[in-house]
Coordinates of N, CA and C in Angstrom, one line a residue:
G1 N 109.9 113.5 113.7 CA 109.6 112.3 113.0 C 109.8 112.5 111.5
A2 N 109.6 113.7 111.0 CA 109.7 113.9 109.5 C 111.1 113.7 109.0
E3 N 112.1 114.1 109.9 CA 113.5 114.0 109.5 C 114.0 112.6 109.5
L4 N 113.3 111.7 110.3 CA 113.8 110.3 110.4 C 113.0 109.3 109.5
I5 N 111.9 109.7 109.0 CA 111.0 108.8 108.3 C 111.6 108.1 107.1
D6 N 112.4 108.9 106.3 CA 112.9 108.2 105.1 C 113.9 107.1 105.5
E7 N 114.7 107.3 106.5 CA 115.6 106.3 106.9 C 114.9 105.1 107.5
V8 N 113.8 105.3 108.2 CA 113.0 104.2 108.8 C 112.3 103.4 107.7
V9 N 111.7 104.1 106.7 CA 111.1 103.5 105.6 C 112.1 102.6 104.8
D10 N 113.3 103.1 104.6 CA 114.3 102.4 103.9 C 114.7 101.1 104.6
V11 N 114.8 101.1 106.0 CA 115.0 99.9 106.7 C 113.9 98.9 106.6
I12 N 112.7 99.4 106.6 CA 111.5 98.5 106.4 C 111.5 97.9 105.0
R13 N 111.8 98.7 104.0 CA 111.9 98.2 102.6 C 112.9 97.1 102.5
R14 N 114.1 97.3 103.1 CA 115.2 96.2 103.1 C 114.7 95.0 103.8
E15 N 114.1 95.1 104.9 CA 113.7 93.9 105.7 C 112.6 93.2 105.0
T16 N 111.7 94.0 104.4 CA 110.6 93.4 103.6 C 111.1 92.6 102.4
E17 N 112.0 93.2 101.7 CA 112.6 92.5 100.5 C 113.3 91.2 100.9
A18 N 113.8 91.1 102.1 CA 114.5 89.9 102.6 C 113.5 88.8 103.0
C19 N 112.3 89.1 103.1 CA 111.2 88.1 103.5 C 110.8 87.3 102.3
D20 N 110.4 86.0 102.5 CA 109.9 85.2 101.4 C 108.5 85.6 101.1
C21 N 107.6 85.8 102.1 CA 106.2 86.1 101.8 C 105.7 87.0 102.9
P22 N 106.0 88.3 102.9 CA 105.5 89.2 104.0 C 104.0 89.4 103.8
Q23 N 103.3 89.1 104.9 CA 101.8 89.2 104.9 C 101.3 90.5 105.5
G24 N 102.1 91.1 106.3 CA 101.6 92.4 106.9 C 102.7 93.0 107.9
F25 N 102.2 94.0 108.5 CA 103.1 94.8 109.4 C 102.4 95.0 110.7
Q26 N 103.2 94.9 111.8 CA 102.7 95.2 113.1 C 103.4 96.5 113.7
I27 N 102.7 97.4 114.1 CA 103.3 98.6 114.7 C 102.8 98.8 116.1
T28 N 103.8 98.9 117.0 CA 103.4 99.2 118.4 C 103.7 100.7 118.7
Q29 N 102.8 101.3 119.4 CA 103.0 102.8 119.6 C 102.2 103.2 120.9
S30 N 102.7 104.2 121.5 CA 101.9 104.9 122.5 C 101.4 106.2 121.9
I31 N 100.1 106.3 121.7 CA 99.6 107.5 121.0 C 99.4 108.7 121.9
G32 N 99.8 108.6 123.1 CA 99.7 109.8 123.9 C 101.0 110.7 123.8
G33 N 102.1 110.1 123.5 CA 103.4 110.8 123.4 C 103.6 111.3 122.0
G34 N 104.5 112.3 121.9 CA 104.8 112.9 120.6 C 105.4 112.0 119.5
T35 N 106.3 111.1 120.0 CA 106.9 110.2 119.0 C 105.9 109.1 118.6
G36 N 105.2 108.5 119.5 CA 104.2 107.5 119.1 C 103.1 108.0 118.3
S37 N 102.6 109.2 118.6 CA 101.5 109.7 117.8 C 102.0 110.3 116.5
G38 N 103.1 111.0 116.6 CA 103.6 111.7 115.4 C 104.3 110.8 114.4
L39 N 105.4 110.2 114.8 CA 106.2 109.3 114.0 C 105.5 108.0 113.8
G40 N 104.8 107.5 114.8 CA 104.0 106.3 114.6 C 103.0 106.3 113.6
T41 N 102.2 107.4 113.6 CA 101.1 107.5 112.5 C 101.7 107.9 111.2
L42 N 102.8 108.6 111.1 CA 103.4 108.9 109.9 C 104.0 107.6 109.3
L43 N 104.6 106.8 110.1 CA 105.1 105.5 109.6 C 104.0 104.6 109.1
L44 N 102.8 104.6 109.8 CA 101.7 103.9 109.4 C 101.2 104.3 108.0
L45 N 101.2 105.6 107.8 CA 100.8 106.2 106.5 C 101.8 105.8 105.4
K46 N 103.1 105.8 105.7 CA 104.1 105.4 104.7 C 104.0 103.9 104.4
V47 N 103.8 103.1 105.4 CA 103.6 101.6 105.2 C 102.4 101.4 104.3
R48 N 101.3 102.1 104.6 CA 100.1 101.9 103.8 C 100.3 102.3 102.4
D49 N 101.0 103.4 102.2 CA 101.3 103.9 100.8 C 102.2 103.0 100.0
N50 N 103.2 102.5 100.7 CA 104.2 101.6 100.0 C 103.8 100.2 99.9
Y51 N 102.9 99.7 100.8 CA 102.5 98.3 100.7 C 100.9 98.2 100.9
P52 N 100.2 98.7 99.9 CA 98.7 98.8 100.1 C 98.0 97.4 100.2
D53 N 98.7 96.4 99.7 CA 98.1 95.1 99.6 C 98.5 94.2 100.9
R54 N 99.2 94.8 101.8 CA 99.6 94.1 103.0 C 98.8 94.6 104.2
I55 N 98.5 93.7 105.1 CA 97.7 94.0 106.3 C 98.6 94.8 107.3
T56 N 98.0 95.9 107.8 CA 98.7 96.7 108.9 C 97.9 96.5 110.2
C57 N 98.6 96.2 111.2 CA 98.0 96.0 112.5 C 98.8 96.9 113.5
T58 N 98.0 97.6 114.3 CA 98.7 98.4 115.3 C 98.2 98.0 116.7
F59 N 99.2 98.0 117.6 CA 99.0 97.8 119.0 C 99.2 99.2 119.7
S60 N 98.2 99.9 120.0 CA 98.3 101.3 120.4 C 97.9 101.4 121.9
V61 N 98.8 102.0 122.7 CA 98.6 102.2 124.1 C 98.0 103.6 124.2
Y62 N 96.7 103.6 124.7 CA 96.0 104.9 124.8 C 96.2 105.4 126.2
P63 N 96.3 106.8 126.3 CA 96.6 107.4 127.6 C 95.4 107.3 128.5
S64 N 95.7 107.4 129.8 CA 94.7 107.4 130.8 C 94.9 108.6 131.8
K65 N 93.9 109.3 132.2 CA 94.1 110.5 133.0 C 94.6 110.1 134.4
K66 N 94.4 108.9 134.9 CA 94.9 108.5 136.2 C 96.4 108.2 136.3
V67 N 97.0 107.8 135.1 CA 98.4 107.4 135.2 C 99.2 108.4 134.3
S68 N 98.6 109.4 133.8 CA 99.3 110.3 132.9 C 99.9 111.5 133.6
D69 N 101.0 111.9 133.2 CA 101.7 113.1 133.7 C 101.9 114.2 132.7
V70 N 101.4 113.9 131.5 CA 101.6 114.9 130.4 C 100.2 115.4 130.0
V71 N 100.1 116.7 129.9 CA 98.8 117.4 129.7 C 98.3 117.2 128.3
V72 N 99.2 117.0 127.3 CA 98.8 117.0 125.9 C 98.5 115.5 125.4
E73 N 98.6 114.5 126.3 CA 98.3 113.2 125.9 C 96.9 113.0 125.2
P74 N 95.9 113.5 125.8 CA 94.5 113.3 125.2 C 94.5 114.0 123.8
Y75 N 95.1 115.1 123.7 CA 95.2 115.8 122.4 C 95.9 115.0 121.3
N76 N 97.1 114.5 121.7 CA 97.9 113.7 120.8 C 97.1 112.4 120.4
A77 N 96.4 111.8 121.3 CA 95.6 110.6 121.0 C 94.4 110.9 120.1
T78 N 93.8 112.1 120.3 CA 92.7 112.4 119.4 C 93.1 112.6 118.0
L79 N 94.3 113.3 117.8 CA 94.8 113.5 116.5 C 95.2 112.2 115.8
S80 N 95.7 111.2 116.6 CA 96.2 110.0 116.1 C 95.0 109.0 115.7
I81 N 93.9 109.1 116.3 CA 92.8 108.2 116.1 C 92.4 108.2 114.6
H82 N 92.3 109.4 114.0 CA 92.0 109.6 112.6 C 92.9 108.8 111.7
Q83 N 94.2 108.9 111.9 CA 95.2 108.1 111.1 C 95.0 106.6 111.3
L84 N 94.8 106.2 112.5 CA 94.6 104.8 112.8 C 93.3 104.2 112.0
L85 N 92.3 105.0 112.1 CA 91.0 104.6 111.4 C 91.2 104.5 109.9
E86 N 92.0 105.5 109.3 CA 92.2 105.6 107.9 C 93.2 104.5 107.3
N87 N 94.2 104.3 108.1 CA 95.4 103.5 107.5 C 95.7 102.2 108.2
S88 N 95.0 101.8 109.2 CA 95.2 100.5 109.8 C 94.1 99.6 109.6
D89 N 94.4 98.3 109.3 CA 93.4 97.3 109.1 C 92.9 96.8 110.4
E90 N 93.8 96.7 111.4 CA 93.4 96.3 112.7 C 94.1 97.2 113.8
T91 N 93.4 97.6 114.7 CA 94.0 98.4 115.8 C 93.5 97.8 117.1
F92 N 94.5 97.3 117.9 CA 94.3 96.8 119.2 C 94.6 97.9 120.2
V93 N 93.5 98.3 121.0 CA 93.6 99.3 121.9 C 94.1 98.7 123.3
I94 N 95.2 99.3 123.8 CA 95.7 98.9 125.1 C 95.6 100.1 126.0
D95 N 94.7 99.9 127.0 CA 94.4 101.0 127.9 C 95.6 101.1 128.9
N96 N 96.2 102.3 129.0 CA 97.3 102.5 129.9 C 97.0 102.2 131.3
E97 N 95.9 102.6 131.8 CA 95.4 102.4 133.2 C 95.3 100.9 133.4
A98 N 94.6 100.2 132.5 CA 94.4 98.7 132.6 C 95.8 98.0 132.6
L99 N 96.7 98.5 131.8 CA 98.1 97.9 131.8 C 98.7 98.0 133.2
F100 N 98.6 99.2 133.8 CA 99.2 99.3 135.2 C 98.4 98.5 136.2
N101 N 97.1 98.4 136.0 CA 96.3 97.5 136.9 C 96.7 96.1 136.8
I102 N 96.9 95.6 135.6 CA 97.3 94.2 135.4 C 98.7 93.9 136.1
S103 N 99.6 94.9 135.9 CA 100.9 94.7 136.5 C 100.9 94.8 138.0
H104 N 100.0 95.6 138.5 CA 99.9 95.8 140.0 C 99.1 94.7 140.6
N105 N 97.9 94.4 140.1 CA 97.0 93.5 140.8 C 97.2 92.0 140.4
V106 N 97.6 91.7 139.2 CA 97.8 90.3 138.8 C 99.2 89.9 139.0
L107 N 100.1 90.7 138.5 CA 101.6 90.4 138.6 C 102.2 90.8 139.9
K108 N 101.5 91.5 140.7 CA 101.9 91.9 142.1 C 103.2 92.8 142.0
Q109 N 103.2 93.7 141.1 CA 104.4 94.6 141.0 C 103.9 96.0 141.5
N110 N 104.6 96.4 142.6 CA 104.2 97.7 143.2 C 104.5 98.9 142.3
Q111 N 105.6 98.9 141.7 CA 106.0 100.0 140.8 C 106.5 99.4 139.5
P112 N 105.6 99.1 138.6 CA 106.0 98.4 137.3 C 106.8 99.4 136.5
K113 N 107.9 98.8 135.9 CA 108.7 99.6 135.0 C 108.3 99.4 133.6
Y114 N 108.8 100.2 132.7 CA 108.4 100.1 131.3 C 108.7 98.7 130.7
D115 N 109.8 98.1 131.2 CA 110.1 96.7 130.7 C 108.9 95.8 131.1
D116 N 108.4 95.9 132.3 CA 107.3 95.1 132.8 C 106.0 95.3 132.0
L117 N 105.7 96.6 131.7 CA 104.5 96.9 130.9 C 104.7 96.4 129.5
N118 N 105.9 96.6 128.9 CA 106.1 96.1 127.5 C 106.0 94.5 127.5
W119 N 106.4 93.8 128.5 CA 106.3 92.4 128.6 C 104.8 92.0 128.5
V120 N 103.9 92.7 129.2 CA 102.5 92.4 129.2 C 102.0 92.6 127.8
I121 N 102.4 93.7 127.1 CA 102.0 94.0 125.7 C 102.5 92.9 124.8
S122 N 103.7 92.4 125.0 CA 104.2 91.4 124.2 C 103.4 90.1 124.3
M123 N 102.9 89.8 125.5 CA 102.1 88.6 125.7 C 100.8 88.8 125.0
V124 N 100.2 90.0 124.9 CA 99.0 90.2 124.2 C 99.3 90.0 122.7
M125 N 100.4 90.5 122.2 CA 100.7 90.4 120.8 C 101.0 88.9 120.4
S126 N 101.6 88.2 121.3 CA 101.9 86.8 121.1 C 100.6 86.0 121.0
G127 N 99.7 86.3 121.9 CA 98.4 85.6 121.9 C 97.6 85.8 120.7
I128 N 97.6 87.1 120.2 CA 96.8 87.4 119.0 C 97.4 86.8 117.8
T129 N 98.7 86.7 117.7 CA 99.3 86.2 116.5 C 99.7 84.7 116.5
A130 N 99.3 84.0 117.6 CA 99.6 82.6 117.7 C 99.1 81.8 116.5
S131 N 97.9 82.1 116.1 CA 97.3 81.3 115.0 C 98.1 81.5 113.7
L132 N 98.8 82.5 113.5 CA 99.6 82.8 112.3 C 101.0 82.1 112.4
R133 N 101.4 81.8 113.6 CA 102.8 81.3 113.8 C 102.8 79.7 114.0
F134 N 101.7 79.1 114.2 CA 101.7 77.7 114.5 C 100.7 77.0 113.6
S135 N 101.1 75.8 113.1 CA 100.2 75.1 112.2 C 99.0 74.5 112.9
G136 N 98.0 74.2 112.2 CA 96.8 73.6 112.7 C 95.6 73.9 111.9
K137 N 94.5 73.2 112.1 CA 93.3 73.3 111.3 C 92.7 74.7 111.4
L138 N 92.8 75.3 112.6 CA 92.2 76.7 112.8 C 93.2 77.8 112.5
N139 N 94.4 77.4 112.2 CA 95.4 78.4 112.0 C 95.7 78.6 110.5
G140 N 96.1 79.8 110.1 CA 96.4 80.1 108.7 C 97.1 81.4 108.6
D141 N 97.2 81.8 107.3 CA 97.8 83.1 107.1 C 96.8 84.2 107.1
L142 N 97.2 85.5 106.9 CA 96.4 86.6 107.0 C 95.4 86.8 105.9
R143 N 95.7 86.2 104.8 CA 94.9 86.4 103.6 C 94.0 85.1 103.4

């Protein structure tokens, strides 16, 4: 992650400069894996350093022992939690086991693929951010 971070931060800077009024950042990550926990939390730190006045929101998939096949997932998650607490204004915890249960029990998918699980996460993100994207008395910006 350290060798990629400068390039990623540069892309974020260019995209942010192209916005009229950027209010914040959303980061999705799986904190059980090396990239999500390592690069994801490093990116969160860089965003916080470069844009301290903008809201940072993370949608973090937490590992579960029932659906995990990697031994170090709980360790990666434990190390990431500190960075999320320090550098994120909002962290939405998405339990990996619950994600599989929704896909299996509600959506009736026997073997959900990552695309299916990502779709469920996108629905969560869409619901949470709906008030920011549509006008109305109860809706408004982040500040």
